[in-house]
């Protein structure tokens, strides 16, 4: 798997089968902060003392590790629980091969294909290996404060952006939760709406379209 340096200097990889990189080429670490941690209001959540995050298609974990940095900077005593859904051991192995400017990443590197969970202070991270559309079914109802929804694009992986999977996201989100994703594809947004998620434009990075943020319609 070829390593790619994105425009903020942080590393990602190219998936040759899908022909997409794992992060935006405008900046992998910048994307983790501006398309996920900020729109999901991780800083504000940290003030409450506990944050639960579902990282869908967790890959090398930049989105989660960045959220942990943001939460701990706001409240060093915050309890943080991350569940990462990922089906590819090869990309989990690559966590060892990158060095993003994210403080918590030195701990995050305890995740390997052989060791899918760790606790560091009040932070716990657990990867569930398997197809996220199946593994998500075992997650509790009404549990997560934030969902980072980061599959490959709707064009290459339409099966990940269907109504049924968004209904699962609705089920596991707290009523106050926010889901964030990089895509603004019409099909993705229509399926979110059909699953009971109210969407809006998320942040714009570079010259690309906006991301999408969504909340539960209850
Ligand atoms: C765009 S990358 C996400 C990058 C990741 N958020 C990160 O920070 O490294 C998409 C990820 O989705 C994973 N993936 C694709 N289909 C999946 C599925 N059905 N279940 C679980 N993971 C899947 C891929 O292996 C890949 O790691």
Short mmCIF file of C-alpha atoms and ligand atoms in Angstrom, two decimals:
data_model
loop_
_atom_site.label_atom_id
_atom_site.label_comp_id
_atom_site.label_asym_id
_atom_site.label_seq_id
_atom_site.Cartn_x
_atom_site.Cartn_y
_atom_site.Cartn_z
CA UNK A 1 0.00 0.00 0.00
CA UNK A 2 1.56 3.26 -1.16
CA UNK A 3 2.05 6.09 1.34
CA UNK A 4 0.85 9.55 0.22
CA UNK A 5 1.78 12.89 1.80
CA UNK A 6 -1.24 15.20 1.95
CA UNK A 7 -1.09 18.99 1.65
CA UNK A 8 -0.85 19.63 5.41
CA UNK A 9 2.23 17.38 5.46
CA UNK A 10 0.45 14.45 7.17
CA UNK A 11 0.60 10.95 5.77
CA UNK A 12 -2.11 8.71 4.40
CA UNK A 13 -2.25 5.67 2.13
CA UNK A 14 -3.62 4.91 -1.32
CA UNK A 15 -5.99 1.96 -1.58
CA UNK A 16 -5.15 0.55 -5.01
CA UNK A 17 -8.34 -1.50 -5.37
CA UNK A 18 -10.70 1.37 -4.53
CA UNK A 19 -8.36 3.93 -6.15
CA UNK A 20 -8.94 6.36 -3.27
CA UNK A 21 -6.76 7.64 -0.48
CA UNK A 22 -7.81 7.02 3.13
CA UNK A 23 -8.01 10.75 3.82
CA UNK A 24 -8.53 13.97 1.92
CA UNK A 25 -5.45 14.99 -0.01
CA UNK A 26 -6.07 18.56 1.17
CA UNK A 27 -4.74 17.40 4.56
CA UNK A 28 -5.40 14.20 6.48
CA UNK A 29 -4.94 15.62 9.97
CA UNK A 30 -6.68 18.87 9.07
CA UNK A 31 -9.66 16.81 7.87
CA UNK A 32 -9.77 14.89 11.18
CA UNK A 33 -10.03 18.17 13.07
CA UNK A 34 -12.20 20.24 10.77
CA UNK A 35 -14.53 17.62 9.26
CA UNK A 36 -15.01 15.46 12.37
CA UNK A 37 -13.89 16.79 15.79
CA UNK A 38 -15.12 20.37 15.34
CA UNK A 39 -18.52 19.71 13.69
CA UNK A 40 -19.24 16.95 16.24
CA UNK A 41 -18.55 19.48 19.03
CA UNK A 42 -16.02 17.28 20.82
CA UNK A 43 -14.64 20.24 22.78
CA UNK A 44 -18.09 21.11 24.10
CA UNK A 45 -18.84 17.46 24.91
CA UNK A 46 -15.58 17.18 26.87
CA UNK A 47 -16.85 19.81 29.29
CA UNK A 48 -19.59 17.35 30.38
CA UNK A 49 -16.89 14.93 31.62
CA UNK A 50 -17.69 11.97 29.33
CA UNK A 51 -17.66 11.48 25.56
CA UNK A 52 -18.63 8.37 23.59
CA UNK A 53 -17.60 8.25 19.92
CA UNK A 54 -18.40 5.74 17.20
CA UNK A 55 -15.66 5.83 14.54
CA UNK A 56 -17.20 4.13 11.49
CA UNK A 57 -14.47 2.89 9.15
CA UNK A 58 -11.78 3.81 11.65
CA UNK A 59 -8.75 2.95 9.46
CA UNK A 60 -5.56 4.34 10.99
CA UNK A 61 -7.59 6.25 13.55
CA UNK A 62 -6.74 9.87 12.81
CA UNK A 63 -10.33 11.01 13.43
CA UNK A 64 -10.52 9.37 16.84
CA UNK A 65 -7.01 10.27 17.94
CA UNK A 66 -7.61 13.91 16.99
CA UNK A 67 -10.91 13.93 18.90
CA UNK A 68 -9.08 12.59 21.97
CA UNK A 69 -6.52 15.42 21.71
CA UNK A 70 -9.29 18.02 21.44
CA UNK A 71 -11.25 16.55 24.37
CA UNK A 72 -8.22 16.19 26.68
CA UNK A 73 -7.01 19.68 25.88
CA UNK A 74 -10.39 21.02 27.00
CA UNK A 75 -10.77 18.70 30.00
CA UNK A 76 -7.75 16.53 30.96
CA UNK A 77 -10.01 14.59 33.31
CA UNK A 78 -12.56 13.67 30.63
CA UNK A 79 -13.62 10.05 30.23
CA UNK A 80 -13.51 9.10 26.54
CA UNK A 81 -14.80 5.90 25.00
CA UNK A 82 -14.06 5.18 21.35
CA UNK A 83 -15.49 2.26 19.40
CA UNK A 84 -13.89 1.88 15.95
CA UNK A 85 -15.49 -0.26 13.25
CA UNK A 86 -13.02 -1.51 10.63
CA UNK A 87 -12.80 -4.67 8.54
CA UNK A 88 -9.26 -4.54 7.15
CA UNK A 89 -6.35 -5.78 9.27
CA UNK A 90 -3.88 -4.47 6.69
CA UNK A 91 -4.85 -0.84 7.35
CA UNK A 92 -4.86 -1.43 11.12
CA UNK A 93 -1.25 -2.63 10.78
CA UNK A 94 -0.40 0.70 9.09
CA UNK A 95 -1.09 2.58 12.35
CA UNK A 96 2.51 1.68 13.18
CA UNK A 97 3.86 3.35 10.03
CA UNK A 98 2.63 6.92 10.46
CA UNK A 99 3.52 9.79 12.75
CA UNK A 100 0.78 12.44 12.56
CA UNK A 101 1.06 15.62 14.66
CA UNK A 102 -1.52 14.29 17.13
CA UNK A 103 -0.30 14.01 20.74
CA UNK A 104 -2.41 11.00 21.69
CA UNK A 105 -1.21 9.00 18.67
CA UNK A 106 1.74 7.56 20.64
CA UNK A 107 -0.86 5.72 22.75
CA UNK A 108 -3.16 4.99 19.82
CA UNK A 109 -0.34 2.95 18.30
CA UNK A 110 -1.09 0.24 20.87
CA UNK A 111 -3.81 -0.81 18.41
CA UNK A 112 -2.53 -3.60 16.15
CA UNK A 113 -4.35 -6.44 14.35
CA UNK A 114 -3.41 -8.62 17.36
CA UNK A 115 -4.40 -6.07 20.01
CA UNK A 116 -7.65 -4.33 19.17
CA UNK A 117 -8.23 -2.50 22.47
CA UNK A 118 -6.41 -0.50 25.13
CA UNK A 119 -7.08 1.85 28.01
CA UNK A 120 -4.87 4.83 28.83
CA UNK A 121 -5.99 6.76 31.89
CA UNK A 122 -9.67 7.54 31.34
CA UNK A 123 -9.47 6.93 27.59
CA UNK A 124 -10.55 3.59 26.14
CA UNK A 125 -10.26 2.62 22.49
CA UNK A 126 -11.67 -0.58 21.04
CA UNK A 127 -11.73 -1.70 17.41
CA UNK A 128 -14.38 -4.22 16.33
CA UNK A 129 -13.08 -6.11 13.32
CA UNK A 130 -15.63 -6.94 10.63
CA UNK A 131 -18.09 -5.43 8.19
CA UNK A 132 -19.39 -2.31 9.95
CA UNK A 133 -22.90 -2.94 8.59
CA UNK A 134 -22.93 -6.16 10.64
CA UNK A 135 -20.80 -5.29 13.69
CA UNK A 136 -22.82 -2.12 14.31
CA UNK A 137 -25.90 -4.27 14.96
CA UNK A 138 -24.40 -5.39 18.29
CA UNK A 139 -23.91 -1.83 19.59
CA UNK A 140 -26.31 -0.48 22.23
CA UNK A 141 -29.23 1.84 21.45
CA UNK A 142 -28.94 5.57 22.12
CA UNK A 143 -25.30 5.37 23.24
CA UNK A 144 -22.95 7.60 21.22
CA UNK A 145 -22.48 11.38 21.47
CA UNK A 146 -20.75 11.54 18.10
CA UNK A 147 -20.46 9.41 14.96
CA UNK A 148 -17.53 9.87 12.59
CA UNK A 149 -18.87 8.38 9.35
CA UNK A 150 -15.88 7.82 7.07
CA UNK A 151 -16.24 4.99 4.51
CA UNK A 152 -14.79 5.25 1.02
CA UNK A 153 -16.84 7.50 -1.25
CA UNK A 154 -20.48 6.89 -2.18
CA UNK A 155 -19.31 6.47 -5.79
CA UNK A 156 -16.94 3.59 -4.99
CA UNK A 157 -18.80 2.09 -1.98
CA UNK A 158 -22.53 2.84 -2.38
CA UNK A 159 -23.37 -0.10 -0.10
CA UNK A 160 -21.96 1.86 2.88
CA UNK A 161 -24.27 4.82 2.31
CA UNK A 162 -27.61 3.01 2.21
CA UNK A 163 -30.75 3.68 4.27
CA UNK A 164 -30.38 0.56 6.41
CA UNK A 165 -26.90 1.49 7.65
CA UNK A 166 -28.01 5.06 8.41
CA UNK A 167 -30.94 3.60 10.37
CA UNK A 168 -28.37 1.72 12.48
CA UNK A 169 -26.53 5.01 13.04
CA UNK A 170 -29.82 6.61 14.12
CA UNK A 171 -30.40 3.75 16.56
CA UNK A 172 -27.00 3.99 18.28
CA UNK A 173 -26.92 7.82 18.43
CA UNK A 174 -28.07 9.64 21.54
CA UNK A 175 -30.90 12.08 20.81
CA UNK A 176 -28.37 14.92 21.15
CA UNK A 177 -25.69 13.23 18.99
CA UNK A 178 -24.10 14.59 15.82
CA UNK A 179 -22.96 12.49 12.84
CA UNK A 180 -20.31 14.01 10.58
CA UNK A 181 -19.05 12.84 7.22
CA UNK A 182 -16.84 14.23 4.45
CA UNK A 183 -19.36 13.63 1.66
CA UNK A 184 -22.21 15.83 0.44
CA UNK A 185 -23.42 13.33 -2.18
CA UNK A 186 -27.13 13.61 -2.98
CA UNK A 187 -27.65 9.87 -2.59
CA UNK A 188 -26.01 9.86 0.85
CA UNK A 189 -28.12 12.79 2.04
CA UNK A 190 -31.36 11.30 0.68
CA UNK A 191 -30.64 8.05 2.50
CA UNK A 192 -29.83 9.91 5.73
CA UNK A 193 -33.17 11.71 5.50
CA UNK A 194 -35.00 8.43 4.80
CA UNK A 195 -33.37 6.99 7.94
CA UNK A 196 -34.63 9.86 10.10
CA UNK A 197 -31.50 12.02 10.12
CA UNK A 198 -31.77 15.76 9.57
CA UNK A 199 -28.74 16.92 7.61
CA UNK A 200 -27.04 20.20 6.86
CA UNK A 201 -23.85 21.34 5.16
CA UNK A 202 -20.68 20.60 7.11
CA UNK A 203 -17.39 22.47 6.75
CA UNK A 204 -15.74 23.13 3.38
CA UNK A 205 -12.05 22.30 3.09
CA UNK A 206 -9.96 23.37 0.12
CA UNK A 207 -11.91 23.68 -3.10
CA UNK A 208 -14.09 20.64 -2.52
CA UNK A 209 -17.78 20.60 -1.60
CA UNK A 210 -18.95 20.76 2.01
CA UNK A 211 -19.13 17.77 4.29
CA UNK A 212 -22.43 16.80 5.91
CA UNK A 213 -23.53 16.94 9.53
CA UNK A 214 -26.69 15.23 10.72
CA UNK A 215 -28.76 14.94 13.87
CA UNK A 216 -31.61 12.64 14.84
CA UNK A 217 -35.13 13.62 13.94
CA UNK A 218 -37.00 12.56 17.07
C1 LIG B 1 -11.80 6.64 3.85
S1 LIG B 1 -11.06 5.35 4.80
C2 LIG B 1 -11.26 5.92 6.44
C3 LIG B 1 -10.01 6.42 7.11
C4 LIG B 1 -10.08 6.50 8.59
N1 LIG B 1 -11.22 7.19 9.13
C5 LIG B 1 -8.78 7.02 9.19
O1 LIG B 1 -8.77 8.04 9.89
O2 LIG B 1 -7.77 6.39 8.91
C6 LIG B 1 -12.32 4.10 4.71
C7 LIG B 1 -12.09 2.91 5.64
O3 LIG B 1 -13.27 2.10 5.62
C8 LIG B 1 -12.90 0.76 5.73
N2 LIG B 1 -14.07 -0.02 5.27
C9 LIG B 1 -14.58 -0.05 4.02
N3 LIG B 1 -15.67 -0.83 3.98
C10 LIG B 1 -15.88 -1.28 5.25
C11 LIG B 1 -16.87 -2.10 5.86
N4 LIG B 1 -17.85 -2.63 5.16
N5 LIG B 1 -16.76 -2.32 7.18
C12 LIG B 1 -15.75 -1.80 7.92
N6 LIG B 1 -14.78 -1.02 7.39
C13 LIG B 1 -14.85 -0.75 6.07
C14 LIG B 1 -11.67 0.66 4.88
O4 LIG B 1 -10.90 -0.49 5.20
C15 LIG B 1 -10.97 1.98 5.25
O5 LIG B 1 -10.09 1.81 6.33
#
